[in-house]
Amino acid sequence: MTFAIQRRTLGRWASLGAFVFALGAASVPAMAADEAPDALVKRLSTEVLDTIKADSSIKAGDIPKIMALVDAKIMPNVNFQRMTASAVGPAWRQATPEQRNRLQQEFKTLLVRTYAGALDQVSDQTVNIKPLRGSPDDKEVLVRTEVRGSGDPVQIDYRLEKTPGEGYGWKVFNLNVMGVWLVDTYRTQFAQEINAKGIDGLIATLAARNKSNARS
């Protein structure tokens, strides 16, 4: 089990800035709670792309720096528990708190290591946000974007949910690159592993894949 997206799509996902992520270098501004979902996606996409363009070690695949980028910039704006739970599927409900933590950790590492190698493709890309459809009362929205650069434009769509409470706001829980939904793709692969080996088997396989990726 390789837990990977098609190589052609992989390279284009890097244009987004290592995802999802799939998976930043600054804390989330206080204004984020009141930020519109399309404005949030525009700001994050631009900031991540600018950070990658300005740091040659990130472009070269420096994992500690990429992890720091993800933890500081992206993770505060992603409902990663929901993303992992959706990828794991029904088995998530039977998982223990420890298993859930391990799944989130290994899934995050998998995404970062999978897409880190394609970051050297980030060069002159810019992000164009398409008009937002929906109403102000919507709790979930789809933000459609187009990443433009020297090659063909890349369509990237984000699903976001409005989280309750002061200081929270919109969070990403899935994304679609050229017709491929990240969570749905991994759900199919994870289901095969869970059916064969159970939750602990999936965790072990993810951990082994991450160790293999680290060596390569």
Tab-separated table of C-alpha atoms in Angstrom:
chain	number	residue	atom	x	y	z
A	1	MET	CA	0.000	0.000	0.000
A	2	THR	CA	1.657	3.220	-1.119
A	3	PHE	CA	-0.898	5.784	0.095
A	4	ALA	CA	-0.076	8.145	-2.756
A	5	ILE	CA	-1.917	10.216	-5.312
A	6	GLN	CA	-1.073	10.015	-9.016
A	7	ARG	CA	2.350	11.531	-9.654
A	8	ARG	CA	1.010	14.054	-12.159
A	9	THR	CA	-1.482	15.381	-9.622
A	10	LEU	CA	1.163	15.300	-6.886
A	11	GLY	CA	3.366	17.793	-8.671
A	12	ARG	CA	0.501	20.161	-9.230
A	13	TRP	CA	-0.584	19.978	-5.614
A	14	ALA	CA	2.765	21.454	-4.695
A	15	SER	CA	1.683	24.631	-6.456
A	16	LEU	CA	-0.685	25.143	-3.569
A	17	GLY	CA	2.175	24.995	-1.141
A	18	ALA	CA	2.361	21.435	0.168
A	19	PHE	CA	-1.324	21.133	0.851
A	20	VAL	CA	-3.160	19.771	1.560
A	21	PHE	CA	-2.355	20.214	3.207
A	22	ALA	CA	-2.246	17.992	2.504
A	23	LEU	CA	-1.498	19.004	5.152
A	24	GLY	CA	3.146	28.370	7.779
A	25	ALA	CA	5.589	30.663	9.472
A	26	ALA	CA	3.333	32.906	11.548
A	27	SER	CA	0.517	32.634	14.074
A	28	VAL	CA	-3.100	33.066	13.047
A	29	PRO	CA	-4.178	36.725	13.219
A	30	ALA	CA	-6.901	37.651	15.706
A	31	MET	CA	-9.055	38.805	12.784
A	32	ALA	CA	-9.278	35.235	11.450
A	33	ALA	CA	-12.474	34.533	13.426
A	34	ASP	CA	-14.332	37.207	11.428
A	35	GLU	CA	-12.563	36.530	8.139
A	36	ALA	CA	-14.718	35.430	5.218
A	37	PRO	CA	-13.898	31.907	3.956
A	38	ASP	CA	-12.725	33.050	0.522
A	39	ALA	CA	-10.576	35.777	2.097
A	40	LEU	CA	-9.059	33.191	4.446
A	41	VAL	CA	-8.161	30.859	1.570
A	42	LYS	CA	-6.701	33.740	-0.451
A	43	ARG	CA	-4.563	34.944	2.455
A	44	LEU	CA	-3.269	31.531	3.450
A	45	SER	CA	-2.548	30.409	-0.115
A	46	THR	CA	-0.652	33.615	-0.865
A	47	GLU	CA	1.298	33.587	2.400
A	48	VAL	CA	2.308	29.933	2.026
A	49	LEU	CA	3.357	30.372	-1.607
A	50	ASP	CA	5.354	33.488	-0.717
A	51	THR	CA	7.061	31.655	2.154
A	52	ILE	CA	8.048	28.752	-0.102
A	53	LYS	CA	9.310	31.047	-2.857
A	54	ALA	CA	11.474	32.967	-0.376
A	55	ASP	CA	13.026	29.937	1.356
A	56	SER	CA	15.264	27.742	-0.778
A	57	SER	CA	15.542	25.074	1.946
A	58	ILE	CA	11.758	24.613	1.997
A	59	LYS	CA	11.723	24.333	-1.799
A	60	ALA	CA	14.474	21.727	-1.499
A	61	GLY	CA	12.287	19.602	0.819
A	62	ASP	CA	13.660	20.468	4.289
A	63	ILE	CA	11.178	18.421	6.355
A	64	PRO	CA	11.666	20.172	9.760
A	65	LYS	CA	11.089	23.558	8.119
A	66	ILE	CA	8.080	22.286	6.184
A	67	MET	CA	6.636	20.787	9.381
A	68	ALA	CA	7.087	24.153	11.104
A	69	LEU	CA	5.333	25.826	8.173
A	70	VAL	CA	2.430	23.389	8.389
A	71	ASP	CA	2.089	23.612	12.175
A	72	ALA	CA	2.170	27.388	12.334
A	73	LYS	CA	0.329	28.442	9.200
A	74	ILE	CA	-1.951	25.642	8.040
A	75	MET	CA	-2.974	23.465	10.997
A	76	PRO	CA	-4.710	26.286	12.957
A	77	ASN	CA	-6.948	26.752	9.915
A	78	VAL	CA	-7.739	23.078	9.290
A	79	ASN	CA	-10.122	20.763	11.130
A	80	PHE	CA	-7.591	17.975	10.898
A	81	GLN	CA	-9.496	15.687	13.258
A	82	ARG	CA	-12.501	15.805	10.939
A	83	MET	CA	-10.239	15.313	7.932
A	84	THR	CA	-8.566	12.259	9.487
A	85	ALA	CA	-11.865	10.828	10.738
A	86	SER	CA	-13.363	11.148	7.255
A	87	ALA	CA	-10.332	9.469	5.690
A	88	VAL	CA	-10.447	6.592	8.195
A	89	GLY	CA	-14.212	6.149	7.755
A	90	PRO	CA	-16.570	4.204	10.053
A	91	ALA	CA	-13.663	2.575	11.913
A	92	TRP	CA	-12.868	5.968	13.463
A	93	ARG	CA	-15.818	5.576	15.832
A	94	GLN	CA	-14.339	2.390	17.293
A	95	ALA	CA	-10.815	3.823	17.620
A	96	THR	CA	-9.480	4.671	21.076
A	97	PRO	CA	-8.280	8.215	21.877
A	98	GLU	CA	-4.686	6.976	21.619
A	99	GLN	CA	-5.351	5.380	18.232
A	100	ARG	CA	-7.013	8.568	17.005
A	101	ASN	CA	-4.010	10.644	18.062
A	102	ARG	CA	-1.631	8.250	16.318
A	103	LEU	CA	-3.743	8.280	13.160
A	104	GLN	CA	-3.712	12.077	13.046
A	105	GLN	CA	0.039	12.236	13.630
A	106	GLU	CA	0.897	9.623	11.019
A	107	PHE	CA	-1.574	11.005	8.447
A	108	LYS	CA	-0.151	14.510	8.836
A	109	THR	CA	3.405	13.204	8.442
A	110	LEU	CA	2.350	11.183	5.400
A	111	LEU	CA	0.867	14.230	3.686
A	112	VAL	CA	3.868	16.439	4.410
A	113	ARG	CA	6.452	13.871	3.305
A	114	THR	CA	4.435	12.864	0.233
A	115	TYR	CA	4.210	16.396	-1.143
A	116	ALA	CA	7.477	17.874	0.133
A	117	GLY	CA	9.457	16.484	-2.778
A	118	ALA	CA	7.426	18.459	-5.307
A	119	LEU	CA	7.916	21.883	-3.717
A	120	ASP	CA	10.768	22.714	-6.067
A	121	GLN	CA	8.071	23.260	-8.711
A	122	VAL	CA	6.806	26.360	-6.906
A	123	SER	CA	8.022	29.424	-8.823
A	124	ASP	CA	5.779	32.158	-10.231
A	125	GLN	CA	2.362	30.849	-9.128
A	126	THR	CA	-0.420	33.141	-7.990
A	127	VAL	CA	-3.850	32.286	-6.590
A	128	ASN	CA	-7.104	33.535	-8.091
A	129	ILE	CA	-10.250	33.200	-5.946
A	130	LYS	CA	-13.484	32.619	-7.837
A	131	PRO	CA	-16.771	34.250	-6.740
A	132	LEU	CA	-18.166	32.629	-3.597
A	133	ARG	CA	-21.575	31.000	-3.932
A	134	GLY	CA	-23.966	30.641	-1.007
A	135	SER	CA	-25.535	32.715	1.731
A	136	PRO	CA	-24.109	34.431	4.843
A	137	ASP	CA	-25.867	31.838	7.032
A	138	ASP	CA	-24.116	28.824	5.490
A	139	LYS	CA	-22.148	26.660	7.946
A	140	GLU	CA	-20.216	24.895	5.176
A	141	VAL	CA	-18.990	26.456	1.945
A	142	LEU	CA	-16.982	25.584	-1.154
A	143	VAL	CA	-14.236	28.045	-2.076
A	144	ARG	CA	-13.056	27.604	-5.653
A	145	THR	CA	-9.591	28.783	-6.673
A	146	GLU	CA	-7.276	28.639	-9.634
A	147	VAL	CA	-3.503	28.542	-9.276
A	148	ARG	CA	-1.869	30.263	-12.226
A	149	GLY	CA	1.754	30.123	-13.281
A	150	SER	CA	3.900	29.348	-16.278
A	151	GLY	CA	2.055	26.081	-16.954
A	152	ASP	CA	-1.616	25.238	-17.245
A	153	PRO	CA	-3.908	26.672	-14.535
A	154	VAL	CA	-4.644	24.264	-11.672
A	155	GLN	CA	-8.161	24.145	-10.203
A	156	ILE	CA	-8.135	23.732	-6.408
A	157	ASP	CA	-11.373	23.780	-4.391
A	158	TYR	CA	-11.654	23.896	-0.603
A	159	ARG	CA	-14.465	22.754	1.655
A	160	LEU	CA	-14.654	24.785	4.838
A	161	GLU	CA	-16.860	24.644	7.918
A	162	LYS	CA	-17.704	27.467	10.304
A	163	THR	CA	-16.596	26.410	13.778
A	164	PRO	CA	-18.472	27.761	16.795
A	165	GLY	CA	-17.118	29.903	19.590
A	166	GLU	CA	-15.239	33.163	19.843
A	167	GLY	CA	-11.873	33.217	18.103
A	168	TYR	CA	-12.468	30.271	15.808
A	169	GLY	CA	-14.076	30.889	12.421
A	170	TRP	CA	-13.683	28.976	9.168
A	171	LYS	CA	-11.607	25.804	8.907
A	172	VAL	CA	-10.731	23.636	5.905
A	173	PHE	CA	-11.751	19.960	6.068
A	174	ASN	CA	-11.221	18.755	2.483
A	175	LEU	CA	-9.792	19.918	-0.815
A	176	ASN	CA	-10.167	18.986	-4.441
A	177	VAL	CA	-7.368	19.233	-6.997
A	178	MET	CA	-8.481	18.856	-10.610
A	179	GLY	CA	-11.415	16.626	-9.668
A	180	VAL	CA	-9.618	14.557	-7.010
A	181	TRP	CA	-10.844	14.973	-3.413
A	182	LEU	CA	-7.976	14.327	-1.015
A	183	VAL	CA	-10.006	12.787	1.819
A	184	ASP	CA	-12.045	10.553	-0.502
A	185	THR	CA	-8.915	9.208	-2.162
A	186	TYR	CA	-7.278	8.260	1.103
A	187	ARG	CA	-10.535	6.827	2.486
A	188	THR	CA	-10.535	4.193	-0.244
A	189	GLN	CA	-6.922	3.268	0.432
A	190	PHE	CA	-7.323	3.285	4.217
A	191	ALA	CA	-10.452	1.118	4.041
A	192	GLN	CA	-8.520	-1.637	2.290
A	193	GLU	CA	-5.880	-1.584	5.001
A	194	ILE	CA	-8.420	-1.517	7.858
A	195	ASN	CA	-10.395	-4.406	6.375
A	196	ALA	CA	-7.221	-6.470	6.176
A	197	LYS	CA	-5.417	-5.470	9.382
A	198	GLY	CA	-7.669	-3.278	11.526
A	199	ILE	CA	-6.944	0.180	12.964
A	200	ASP	CA	-3.613	-0.841	14.498
A	201	GLY	CA	-2.619	-2.328	11.156
A	202	LEU	CA	-3.385	0.948	9.410
A	203	ILE	CA	-1.335	2.865	11.985
A	204	ALA	CA	1.571	0.455	11.567
A	205	THR	CA	1.418	0.720	7.781
A	206	LEU	CA	1.328	4.522	7.905
A	207	ALA	CA	4.264	4.592	10.313
A	208	ALA	CA	6.253	2.223	8.097
A	209	ARG	CA	5.491	4.299	5.008
A	210	ASN	CA	6.598	7.475	6.809
A	211	LYS	CA	9.874	5.837	7.855
A	212	SER	CA	10.444	4.699	4.290
A	213	ASN	CA	9.730	8.196	2.966
A	214	ALA	CA	12.133	9.670	5.527
A	215	ARG	CA	14.942	7.377	4.353
A	216	SER	CA	14.333	8.223	0.706
